[in-house]
Short mmCIF file of C-alpha atoms in Angstrom, two decimals:
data_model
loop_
_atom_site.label_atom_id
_atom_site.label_comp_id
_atom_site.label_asym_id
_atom_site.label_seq_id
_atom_site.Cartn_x
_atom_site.Cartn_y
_atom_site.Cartn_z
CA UNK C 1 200.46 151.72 -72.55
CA UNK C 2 204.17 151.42 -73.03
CA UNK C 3 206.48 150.27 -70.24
CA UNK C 4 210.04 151.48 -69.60
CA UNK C 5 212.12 149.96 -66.72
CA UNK C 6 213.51 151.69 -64.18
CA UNK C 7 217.22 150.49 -64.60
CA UNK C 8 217.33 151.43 -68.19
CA UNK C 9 216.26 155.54 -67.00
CA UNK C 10 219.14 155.06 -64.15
CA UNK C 11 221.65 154.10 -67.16
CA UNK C 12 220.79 156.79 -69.26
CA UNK C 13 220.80 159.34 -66.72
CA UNK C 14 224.10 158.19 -65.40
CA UNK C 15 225.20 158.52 -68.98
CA UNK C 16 223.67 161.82 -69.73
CA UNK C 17 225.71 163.57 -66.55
CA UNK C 18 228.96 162.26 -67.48
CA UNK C 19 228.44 163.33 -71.32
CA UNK C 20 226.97 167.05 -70.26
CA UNK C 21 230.10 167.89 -68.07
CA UNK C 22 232.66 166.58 -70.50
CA UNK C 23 231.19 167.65 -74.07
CA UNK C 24 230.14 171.16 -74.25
CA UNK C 25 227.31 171.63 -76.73
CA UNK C 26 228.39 173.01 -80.38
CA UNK C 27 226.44 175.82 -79.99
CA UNK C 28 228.25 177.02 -77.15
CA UNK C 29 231.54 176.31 -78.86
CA UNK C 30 229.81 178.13 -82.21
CA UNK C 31 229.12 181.22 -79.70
CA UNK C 32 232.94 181.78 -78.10
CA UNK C 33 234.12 181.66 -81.85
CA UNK C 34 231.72 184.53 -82.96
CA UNK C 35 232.72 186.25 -79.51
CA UNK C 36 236.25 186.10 -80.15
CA UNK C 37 235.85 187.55 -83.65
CA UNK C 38 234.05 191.07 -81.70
CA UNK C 39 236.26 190.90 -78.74
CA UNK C 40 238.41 193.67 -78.59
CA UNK C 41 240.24 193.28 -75.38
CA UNK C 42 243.31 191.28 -76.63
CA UNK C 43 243.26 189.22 -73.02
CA UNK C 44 239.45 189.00 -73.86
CA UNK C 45 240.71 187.16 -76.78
CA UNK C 46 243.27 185.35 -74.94
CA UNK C 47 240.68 183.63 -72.44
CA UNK C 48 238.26 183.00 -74.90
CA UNK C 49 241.18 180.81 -76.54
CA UNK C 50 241.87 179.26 -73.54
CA UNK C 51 238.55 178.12 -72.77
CA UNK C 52 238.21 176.78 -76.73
CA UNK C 53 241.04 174.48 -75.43
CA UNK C 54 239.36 173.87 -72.26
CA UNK C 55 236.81 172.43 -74.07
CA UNK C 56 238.74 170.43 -76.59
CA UNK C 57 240.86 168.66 -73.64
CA UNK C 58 237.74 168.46 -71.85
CA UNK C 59 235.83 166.10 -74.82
CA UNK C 60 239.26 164.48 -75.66
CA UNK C 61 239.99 162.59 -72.38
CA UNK C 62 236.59 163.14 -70.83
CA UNK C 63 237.65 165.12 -67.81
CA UNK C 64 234.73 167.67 -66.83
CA UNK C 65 234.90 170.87 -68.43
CA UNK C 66 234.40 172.75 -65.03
CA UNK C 67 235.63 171.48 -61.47
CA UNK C 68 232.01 172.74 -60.14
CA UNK C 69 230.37 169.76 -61.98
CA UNK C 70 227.13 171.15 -60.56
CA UNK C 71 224.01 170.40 -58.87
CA UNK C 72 221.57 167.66 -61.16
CA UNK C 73 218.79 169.42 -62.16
CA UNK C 74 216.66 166.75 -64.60
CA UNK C 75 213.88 168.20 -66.45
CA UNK C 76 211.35 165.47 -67.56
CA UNK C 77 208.52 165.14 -69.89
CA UNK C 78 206.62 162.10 -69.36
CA UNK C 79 204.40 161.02 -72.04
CA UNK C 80 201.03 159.84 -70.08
CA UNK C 81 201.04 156.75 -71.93
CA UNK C 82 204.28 155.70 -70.53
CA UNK C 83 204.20 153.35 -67.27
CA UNK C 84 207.57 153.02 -65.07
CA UNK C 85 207.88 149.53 -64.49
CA UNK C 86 210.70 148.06 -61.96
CA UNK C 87 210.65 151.14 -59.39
CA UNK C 88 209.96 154.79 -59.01
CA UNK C 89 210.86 157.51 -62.00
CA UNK C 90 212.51 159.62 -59.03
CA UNK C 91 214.52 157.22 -57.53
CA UNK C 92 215.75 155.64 -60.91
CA UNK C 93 216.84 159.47 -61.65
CA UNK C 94 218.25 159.77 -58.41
CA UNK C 95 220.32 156.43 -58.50
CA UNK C 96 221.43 157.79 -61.97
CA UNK C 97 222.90 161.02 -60.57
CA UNK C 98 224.65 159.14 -57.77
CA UNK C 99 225.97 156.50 -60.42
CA UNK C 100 227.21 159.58 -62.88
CA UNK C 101 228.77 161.54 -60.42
CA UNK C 102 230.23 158.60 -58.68
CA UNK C 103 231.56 156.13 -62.10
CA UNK C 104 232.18 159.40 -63.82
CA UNK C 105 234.58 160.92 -61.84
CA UNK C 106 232.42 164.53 -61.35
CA UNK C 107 232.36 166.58 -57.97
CA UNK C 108 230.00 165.94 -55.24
CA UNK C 109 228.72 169.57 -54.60
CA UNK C 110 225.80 168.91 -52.56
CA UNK C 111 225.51 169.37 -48.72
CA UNK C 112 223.10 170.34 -45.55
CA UNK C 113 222.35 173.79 -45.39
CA UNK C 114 223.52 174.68 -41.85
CA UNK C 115 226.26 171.86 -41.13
CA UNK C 116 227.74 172.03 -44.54
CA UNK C 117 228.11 168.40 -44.75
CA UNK C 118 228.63 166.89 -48.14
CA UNK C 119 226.13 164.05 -48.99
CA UNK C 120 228.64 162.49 -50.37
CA UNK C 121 227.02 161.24 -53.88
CA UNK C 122 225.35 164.40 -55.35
CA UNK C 123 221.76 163.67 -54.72
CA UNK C 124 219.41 164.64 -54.24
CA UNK C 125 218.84 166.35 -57.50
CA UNK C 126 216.20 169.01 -58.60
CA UNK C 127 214.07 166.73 -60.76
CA UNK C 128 210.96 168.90 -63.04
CA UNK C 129 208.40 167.16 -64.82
CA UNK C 130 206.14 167.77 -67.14
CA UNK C 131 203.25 165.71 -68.21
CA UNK C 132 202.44 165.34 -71.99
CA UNK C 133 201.04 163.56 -74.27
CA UNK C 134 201.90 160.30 -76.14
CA UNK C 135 204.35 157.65 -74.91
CA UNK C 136 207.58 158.75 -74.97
CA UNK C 137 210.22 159.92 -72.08
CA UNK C 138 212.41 162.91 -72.86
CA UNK C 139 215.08 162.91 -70.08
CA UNK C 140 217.52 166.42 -70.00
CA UNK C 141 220.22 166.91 -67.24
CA UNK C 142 221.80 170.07 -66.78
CA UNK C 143 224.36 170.29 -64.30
CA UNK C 144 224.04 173.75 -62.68
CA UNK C 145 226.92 175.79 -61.40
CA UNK C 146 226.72 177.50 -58.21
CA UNK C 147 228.76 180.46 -58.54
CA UNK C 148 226.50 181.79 -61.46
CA UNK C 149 223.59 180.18 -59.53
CA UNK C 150 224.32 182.32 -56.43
CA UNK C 151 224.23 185.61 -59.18
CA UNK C 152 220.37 184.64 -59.97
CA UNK C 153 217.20 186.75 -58.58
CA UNK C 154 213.69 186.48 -58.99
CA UNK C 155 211.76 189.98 -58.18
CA UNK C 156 208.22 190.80 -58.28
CA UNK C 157 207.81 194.02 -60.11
CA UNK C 158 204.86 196.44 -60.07
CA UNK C 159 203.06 196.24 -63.46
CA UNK C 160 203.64 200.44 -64.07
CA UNK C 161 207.58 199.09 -63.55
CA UNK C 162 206.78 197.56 -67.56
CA UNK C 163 209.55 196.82 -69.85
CA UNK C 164 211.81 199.70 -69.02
CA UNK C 165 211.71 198.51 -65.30
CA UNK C 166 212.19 194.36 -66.53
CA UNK C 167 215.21 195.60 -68.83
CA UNK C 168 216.62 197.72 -65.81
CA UNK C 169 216.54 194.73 -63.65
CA UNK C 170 218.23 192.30 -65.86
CA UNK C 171 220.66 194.77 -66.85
CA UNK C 172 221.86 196.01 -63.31
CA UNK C 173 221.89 192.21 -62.06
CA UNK C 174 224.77 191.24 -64.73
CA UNK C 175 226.61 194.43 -64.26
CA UNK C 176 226.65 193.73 -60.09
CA UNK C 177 227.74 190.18 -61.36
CA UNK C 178 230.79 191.26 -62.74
CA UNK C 179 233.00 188.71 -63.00
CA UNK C 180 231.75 186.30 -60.48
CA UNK C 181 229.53 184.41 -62.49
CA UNK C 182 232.12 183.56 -65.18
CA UNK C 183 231.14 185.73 -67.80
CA UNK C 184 230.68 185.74 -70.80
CA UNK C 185 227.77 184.19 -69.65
CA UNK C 186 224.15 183.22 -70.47
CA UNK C 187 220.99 184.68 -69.51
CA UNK C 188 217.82 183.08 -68.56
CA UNK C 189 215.11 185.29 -68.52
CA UNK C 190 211.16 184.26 -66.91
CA UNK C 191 208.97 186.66 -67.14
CA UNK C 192 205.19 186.14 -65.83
CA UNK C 193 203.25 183.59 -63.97
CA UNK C 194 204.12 183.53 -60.61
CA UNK C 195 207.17 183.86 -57.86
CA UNK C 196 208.61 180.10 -58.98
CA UNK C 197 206.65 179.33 -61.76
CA UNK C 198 208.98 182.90 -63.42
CA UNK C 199 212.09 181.17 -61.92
CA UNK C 200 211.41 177.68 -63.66
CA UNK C 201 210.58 179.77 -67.15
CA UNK C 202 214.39 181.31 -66.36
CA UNK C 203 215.96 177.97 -65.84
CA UNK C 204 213.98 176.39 -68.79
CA UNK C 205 215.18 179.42 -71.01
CA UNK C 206 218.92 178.19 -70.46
CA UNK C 207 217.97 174.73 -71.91
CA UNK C 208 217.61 176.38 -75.59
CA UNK C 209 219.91 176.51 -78.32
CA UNK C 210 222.08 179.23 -77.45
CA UNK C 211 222.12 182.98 -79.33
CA UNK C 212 218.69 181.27 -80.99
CA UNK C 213 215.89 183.89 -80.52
CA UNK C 214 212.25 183.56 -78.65
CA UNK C 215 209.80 182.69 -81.69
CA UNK C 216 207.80 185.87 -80.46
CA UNK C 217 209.19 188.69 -82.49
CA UNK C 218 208.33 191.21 -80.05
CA UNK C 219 210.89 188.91 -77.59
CA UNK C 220 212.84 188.07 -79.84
CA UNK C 221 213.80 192.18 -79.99
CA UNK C 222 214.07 192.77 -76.18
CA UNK C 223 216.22 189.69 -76.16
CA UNK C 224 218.41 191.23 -78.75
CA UNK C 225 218.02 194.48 -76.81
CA UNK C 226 218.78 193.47 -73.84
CA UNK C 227 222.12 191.66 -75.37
CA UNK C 228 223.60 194.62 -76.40
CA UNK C 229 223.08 196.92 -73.36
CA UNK C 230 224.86 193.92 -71.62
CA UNK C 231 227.65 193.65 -74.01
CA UNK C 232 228.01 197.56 -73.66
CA UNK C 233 228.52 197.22 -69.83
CA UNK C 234 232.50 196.21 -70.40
CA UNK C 235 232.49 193.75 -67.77
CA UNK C 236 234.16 191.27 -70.44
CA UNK C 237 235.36 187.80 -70.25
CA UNK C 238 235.77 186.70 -66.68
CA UNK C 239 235.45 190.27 -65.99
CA UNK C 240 238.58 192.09 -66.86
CA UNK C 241 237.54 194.34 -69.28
CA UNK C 242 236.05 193.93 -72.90
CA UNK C 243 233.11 193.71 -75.22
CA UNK C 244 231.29 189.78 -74.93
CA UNK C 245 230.35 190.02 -71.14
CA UNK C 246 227.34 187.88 -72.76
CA UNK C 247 226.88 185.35 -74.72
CA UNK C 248 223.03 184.74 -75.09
CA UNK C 249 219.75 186.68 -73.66
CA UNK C 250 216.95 183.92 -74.06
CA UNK C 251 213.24 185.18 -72.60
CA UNK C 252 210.72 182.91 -71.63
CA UNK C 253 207.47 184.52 -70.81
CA UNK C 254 203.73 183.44 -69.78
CA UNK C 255 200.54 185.48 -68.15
CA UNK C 256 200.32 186.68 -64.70
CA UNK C 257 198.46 188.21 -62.18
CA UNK C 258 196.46 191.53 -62.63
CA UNK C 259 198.62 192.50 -59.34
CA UNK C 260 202.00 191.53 -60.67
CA UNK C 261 204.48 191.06 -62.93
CA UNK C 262 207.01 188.31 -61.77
CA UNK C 263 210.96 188.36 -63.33
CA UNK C 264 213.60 185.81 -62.87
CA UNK C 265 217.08 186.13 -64.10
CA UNK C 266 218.79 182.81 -64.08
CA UNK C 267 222.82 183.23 -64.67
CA UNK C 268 224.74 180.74 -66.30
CA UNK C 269 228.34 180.40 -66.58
CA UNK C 270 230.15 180.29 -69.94
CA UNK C 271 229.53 176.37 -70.33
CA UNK C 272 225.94 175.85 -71.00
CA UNK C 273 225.83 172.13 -70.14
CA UNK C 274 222.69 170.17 -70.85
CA UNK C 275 222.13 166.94 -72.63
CA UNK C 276 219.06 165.00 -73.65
CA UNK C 277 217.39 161.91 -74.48
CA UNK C 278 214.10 160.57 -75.75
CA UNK C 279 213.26 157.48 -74.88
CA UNK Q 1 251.04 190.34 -76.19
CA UNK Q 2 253.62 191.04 -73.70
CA UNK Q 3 255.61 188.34 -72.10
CA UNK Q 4 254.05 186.81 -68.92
CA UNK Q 5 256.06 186.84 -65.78
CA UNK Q 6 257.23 184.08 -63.93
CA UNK Q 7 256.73 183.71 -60.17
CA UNK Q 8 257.92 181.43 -57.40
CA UNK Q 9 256.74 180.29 -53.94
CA UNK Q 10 257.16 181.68 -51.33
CA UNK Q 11 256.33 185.08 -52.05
CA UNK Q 12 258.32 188.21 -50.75
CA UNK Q 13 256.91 191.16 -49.94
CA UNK Q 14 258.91 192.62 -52.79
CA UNK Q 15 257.87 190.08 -55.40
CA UNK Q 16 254.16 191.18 -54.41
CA UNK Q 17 255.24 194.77 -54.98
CA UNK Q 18 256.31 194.58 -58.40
CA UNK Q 19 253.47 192.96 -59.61
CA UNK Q 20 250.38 195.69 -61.02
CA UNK Q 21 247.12 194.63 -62.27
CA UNK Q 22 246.93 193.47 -65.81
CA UNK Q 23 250.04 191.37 -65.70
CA UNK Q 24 249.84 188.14 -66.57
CA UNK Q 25 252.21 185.35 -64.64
CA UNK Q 26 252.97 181.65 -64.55
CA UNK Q 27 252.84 180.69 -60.94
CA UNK Q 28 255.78 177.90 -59.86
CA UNK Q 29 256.16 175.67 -56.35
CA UNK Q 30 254.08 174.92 -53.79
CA UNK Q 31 250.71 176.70 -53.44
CA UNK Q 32 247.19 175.44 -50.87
CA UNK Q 33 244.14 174.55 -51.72
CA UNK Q 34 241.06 175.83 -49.33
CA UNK Q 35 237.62 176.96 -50.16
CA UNK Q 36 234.50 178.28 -47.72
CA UNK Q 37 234.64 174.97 -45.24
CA UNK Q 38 238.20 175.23 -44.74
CA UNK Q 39 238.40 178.27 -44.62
CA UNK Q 40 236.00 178.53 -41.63
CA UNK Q 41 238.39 176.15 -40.28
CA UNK Q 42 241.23 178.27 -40.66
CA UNK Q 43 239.84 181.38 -39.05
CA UNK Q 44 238.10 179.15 -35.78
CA UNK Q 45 242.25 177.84 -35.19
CA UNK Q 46 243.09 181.78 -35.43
CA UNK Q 47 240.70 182.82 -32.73
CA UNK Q 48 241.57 179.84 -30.59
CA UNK Q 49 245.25 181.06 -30.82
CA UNK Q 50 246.41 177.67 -32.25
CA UNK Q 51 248.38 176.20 -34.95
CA UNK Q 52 247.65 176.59 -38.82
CA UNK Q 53 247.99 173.25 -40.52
CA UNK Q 54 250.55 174.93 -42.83
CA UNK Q 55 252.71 177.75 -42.39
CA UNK Q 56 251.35 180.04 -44.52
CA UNK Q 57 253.99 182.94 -44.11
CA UNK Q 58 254.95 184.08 -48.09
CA UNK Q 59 252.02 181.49 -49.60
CA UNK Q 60 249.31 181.81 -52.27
CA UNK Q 61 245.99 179.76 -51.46
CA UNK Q 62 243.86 178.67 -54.60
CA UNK Q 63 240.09 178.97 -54.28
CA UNK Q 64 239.23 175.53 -55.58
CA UNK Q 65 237.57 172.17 -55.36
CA UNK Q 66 239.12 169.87 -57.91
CA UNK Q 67 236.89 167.11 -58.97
CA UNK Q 68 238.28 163.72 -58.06
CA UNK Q 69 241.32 161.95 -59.94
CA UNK Q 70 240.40 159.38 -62.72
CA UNK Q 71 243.21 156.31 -62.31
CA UNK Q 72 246.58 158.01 -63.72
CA UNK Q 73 245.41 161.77 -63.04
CA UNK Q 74 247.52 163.75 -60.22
CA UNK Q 75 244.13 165.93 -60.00
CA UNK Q 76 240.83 166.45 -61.17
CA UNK Q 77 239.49 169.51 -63.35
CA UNK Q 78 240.53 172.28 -61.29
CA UNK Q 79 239.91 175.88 -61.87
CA UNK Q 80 238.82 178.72 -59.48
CA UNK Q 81 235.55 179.64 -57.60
CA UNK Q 82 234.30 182.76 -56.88
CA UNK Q 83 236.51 184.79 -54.06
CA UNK Q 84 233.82 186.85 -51.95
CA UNK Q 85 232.52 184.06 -50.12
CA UNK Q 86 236.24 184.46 -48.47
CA UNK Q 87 236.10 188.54 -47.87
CA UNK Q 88 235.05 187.47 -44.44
CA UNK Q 89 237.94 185.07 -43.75
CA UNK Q 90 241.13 186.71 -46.29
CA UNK Q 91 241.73 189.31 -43.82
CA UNK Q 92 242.78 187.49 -41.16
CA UNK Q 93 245.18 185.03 -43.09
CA UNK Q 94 246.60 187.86 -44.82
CA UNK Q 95 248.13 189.70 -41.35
CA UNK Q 96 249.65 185.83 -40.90
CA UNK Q 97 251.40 186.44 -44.37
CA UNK Q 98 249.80 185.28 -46.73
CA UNK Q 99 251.26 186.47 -49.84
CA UNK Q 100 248.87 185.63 -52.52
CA UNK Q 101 244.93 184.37 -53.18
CA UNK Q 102 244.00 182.73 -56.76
CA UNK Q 103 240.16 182.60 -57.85
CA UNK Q 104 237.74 184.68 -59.58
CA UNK Q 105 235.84 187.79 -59.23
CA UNK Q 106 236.25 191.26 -57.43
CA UNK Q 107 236.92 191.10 -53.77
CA UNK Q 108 235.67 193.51 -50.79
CA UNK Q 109 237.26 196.60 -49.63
CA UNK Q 110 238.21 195.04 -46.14
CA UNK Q 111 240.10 192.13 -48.67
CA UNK Q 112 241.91 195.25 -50.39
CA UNK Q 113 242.64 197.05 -47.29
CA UNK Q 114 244.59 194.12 -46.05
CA UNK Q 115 246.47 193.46 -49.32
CA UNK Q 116 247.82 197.20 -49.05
CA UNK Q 117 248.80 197.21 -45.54
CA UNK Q 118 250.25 193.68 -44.92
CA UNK Q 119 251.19 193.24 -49.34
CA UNK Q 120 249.52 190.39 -50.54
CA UNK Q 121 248.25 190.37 -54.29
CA UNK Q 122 245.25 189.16 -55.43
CA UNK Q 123 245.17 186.69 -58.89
CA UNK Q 124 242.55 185.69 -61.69
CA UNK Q 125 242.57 182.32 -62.89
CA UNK Q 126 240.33 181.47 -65.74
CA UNK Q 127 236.91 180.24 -64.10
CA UNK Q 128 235.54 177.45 -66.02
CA UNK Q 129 238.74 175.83 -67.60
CA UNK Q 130 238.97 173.08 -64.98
CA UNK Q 131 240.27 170.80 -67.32
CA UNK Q 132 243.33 173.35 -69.12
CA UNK Q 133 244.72 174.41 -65.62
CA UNK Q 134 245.08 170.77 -63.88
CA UNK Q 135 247.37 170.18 -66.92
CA UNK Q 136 249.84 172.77 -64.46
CA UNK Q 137 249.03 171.18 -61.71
CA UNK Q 138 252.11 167.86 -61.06
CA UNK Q 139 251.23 166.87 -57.66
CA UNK Q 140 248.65 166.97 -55.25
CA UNK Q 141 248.45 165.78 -51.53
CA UNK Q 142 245.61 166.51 -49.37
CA UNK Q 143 247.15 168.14 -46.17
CA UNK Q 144 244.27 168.45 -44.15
CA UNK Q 145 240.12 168.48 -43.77
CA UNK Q 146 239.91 165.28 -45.06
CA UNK Q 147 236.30 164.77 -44.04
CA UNK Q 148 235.55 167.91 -46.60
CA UNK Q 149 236.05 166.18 -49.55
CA UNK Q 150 236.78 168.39 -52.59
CA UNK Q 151 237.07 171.15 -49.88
CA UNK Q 152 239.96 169.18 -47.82
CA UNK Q 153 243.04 171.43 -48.03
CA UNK Q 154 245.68 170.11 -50.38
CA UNK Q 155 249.11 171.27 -51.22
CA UNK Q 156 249.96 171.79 -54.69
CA UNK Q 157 252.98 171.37 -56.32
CA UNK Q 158 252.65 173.80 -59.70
CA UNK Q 159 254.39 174.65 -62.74
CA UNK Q 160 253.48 177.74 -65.18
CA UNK Q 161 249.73 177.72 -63.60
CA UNK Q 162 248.72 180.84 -65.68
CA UNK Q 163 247.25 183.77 -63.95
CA UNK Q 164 246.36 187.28 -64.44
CA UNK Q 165 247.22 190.14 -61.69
CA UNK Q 166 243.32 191.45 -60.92
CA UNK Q 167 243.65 193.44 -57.62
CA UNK Q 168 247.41 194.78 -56.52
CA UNK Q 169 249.33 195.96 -53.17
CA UNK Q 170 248.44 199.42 -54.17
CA UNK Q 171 244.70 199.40 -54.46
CA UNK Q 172 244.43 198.76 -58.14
CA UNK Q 173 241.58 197.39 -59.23
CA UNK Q 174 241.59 195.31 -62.93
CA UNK Q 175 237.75 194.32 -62.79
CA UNK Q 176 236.93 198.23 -62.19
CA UNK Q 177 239.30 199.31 -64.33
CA UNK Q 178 238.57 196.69 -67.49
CA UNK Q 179 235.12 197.55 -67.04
CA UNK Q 180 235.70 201.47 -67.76
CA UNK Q 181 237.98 201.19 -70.64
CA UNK Q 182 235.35 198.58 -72.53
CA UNK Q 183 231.78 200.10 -71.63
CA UNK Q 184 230.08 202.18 -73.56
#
């Protein structure tokens, strides 16, 4: 049995939120370059620079990227031969959030459903864990937007609906986006298993390396698909017009009900944020 | 790439009237901050009959929650949010003269129908580049809503904020009309 203390999951936590809204990931970076080089709308072009600059102000005095610094979501797997020792694994997460968004300067975004009032210190988060084997802690936070959030769906399709009706839905749902969601965006795809369990296999699919492909060739092709009926939309960068309205199309998929055929699509804004840690 | 145009607060009707979707401007003086809370907040003081807490004849409000100052910083990362959670409320501070509305994403037909009859233009600011456009940004003071946090109301004090013209005074409609010249 290995023991990890509380306090040191609060410090890397805290660490982990400032680092994901200040340094967007490479491949994200890697992704606006090859957009810009297909773009054909030249203000397409123009934004695409700007947000490459974005970016590199963003990482050079470690101001967030984005002003909606997000809600935490923390996705954990928990190796079952690990014992927290010093307090609770959710409240040494949960301090961590409030320490991150409070030492590192980010937005507090969270508030009461009906009175709208602000809790003041981000938290709670959304915190997902996953039990597995071995002794180590891997510890991801990835601050979610809420405009692209608020662009999301899950829908339960009939099973005649099949892929036609899955690529439909995805398809439609971006192009009624438009430009709220700050396109070019990324696309997290669930497909299977049931109402939330499609929705978590969405959100999960936004955690990969973006533009890499589902190791399912059959996937892989609807993902590439489904990319390229997107891009033909037009919607564009922040949708005005031009050809990278997406970024990424990344499926997730698992078995489901002889009744039913669940499908989440889980938006994401242009900056993919998510960092990790294995402790 | 054609030369952006430079604009200054307060708005006239006029300067609304020569701007058409697609053209891009640097935005100078004094613009507000407000977002869904205060916007609420805005519209509840209409119906009551009373007293704006700025006089928001020939002004542009900015659809944004900065993220708090570090030491030294005027503001926070501060780009737009996403405008149709204020269709419901634009309306009514347009027919007070409002001028202008920065943020991102199409807005509703009751929005547009305003805009045309009382001229008041509708901007795109780059969602997502928090960090570029609080470098335009030289002062900030929090005017009212204080108990909102990043929602409070704050007047800016901007030079060359970038925008693009997305919806006009005449109807026109960039985020329809981008769309149709790119799909396929």
């Amino acid at each position: 049995m290995r023991e990890i203390e509380a306090s040191y999951i609060t410090e890397k936590v805290k660490g982990l939120c400032m680092e994901a809204n200040y340094d967007l990931p490479k491949d994200v970076l890697l992704a606006f370059q090859k957009a810009k080089e297909v773009e054909e709308s030249s203000l397409g072009v123009s934004i695409l620079e700007q947000l490459q600059r974005n970016a590199e102000i963003a990482r050079n005095e470690r101001v967030p990227i984005c002003q909606d610094t997000g809600f935490g979501v923390v996705f954990i797997e928990l190796g079952e031969d690990v014992r927290i020792s010093g307090g609770s694994l959710k409240e040494a997460i949960a301090e961590g959030i409030r320490q991150g968004y409070g030492e590192g300067y980010l937005r507090k975004s969270i508030c009461h459903p009906f009175t709208r009032k602000n809790t003041g210190d981000n938290t709670p988060p959304i915190i997902h864990i996953d039990l597995v084997q071995g002794e180590k802690l891997k510890i991801i936070v990835a601050p979610k937007g809420g405009g692209s959030e608020n662009m999301s769906r899950v829908t339960m399709l009939k099973p005649s609906d099949g892929i036609e009706g899955i690529i439909d839905f995805i398809v439609n749902r971006v192009k009624e986006s438009g430009g709220n969601p700050c396109p070019p965006i990324i696309v997290g795809v669930g497909i299977g298993g049931t109402f939330e369990y499609a929705a978590l296999l969405a959100k999960k699919a936004l955690l990969r390396y973006t533009g890499s492909s589902n190791a399912d060739p059959e996937l892989a092709g609807l993902e590439k698909d489904i990319l390229n009926r997107i891009n033909d939309l037009g919607i564009g960068p922040m949708g005005l017009g031009g050809r990278t309205t997406a970024l990424a199309v990344h499926i997730e998929m698992y078995p489901c009900h002889i009744a039913s055929l669940p499908l989440a699509v889980n938006i994401n804004c242009h900056a993919g944020r998510h960092k990790e840690i294995s402790l | 790439m054609v030369k952006p145009i430079n604009i200054s607060t307060p708005l006239s009707d006029q300067d609304v009237e020569n701007l058409k979707i697609g053209d891009e401007v640097l935005i100078n003086g004094v613009i507000y901050t407000g977002r869904d809370a205060a916007h609420k907040r805005l519209i509840d003081l209409i119906n009551e009959g009373k007293e704006l807490p700025f006089d928001i004849s020939g002004q542009i409000i900015y659809f944004v929650g900065p993220t708090p100052p570090k030491p030294g910083q005027v503001i926070g990362s501060a780009g737009p949010t996403t405008s149709y959670r204020m269709d419901a409320y634009s309306p009514y501070l347009i027919a007070k003269g409002l001028k202008g509305m920065i943020g991102k994403g199409a807005r509703s037909q009751e929005v547009v129908e305003a805009m045309k009859k009382y001229k008041c233009v509708y901007f795109a600011a780059i969602g997502g580049a928090g960090a570029l456009l609080a470098k335009s940004i030289k002062k900030a003071e929090v005017i009212a809503y204080e108990d909102l946090g990043p929602e409070a109301v704050r007047r800016l004090e901007v030079e060359s904020f970038p925008a693009i013209v997305a919806q006009d005074v005449y109807g026109n409609n960039l985020y329809v009309e981008g769309m149709k010249k790119y799909a396929r």
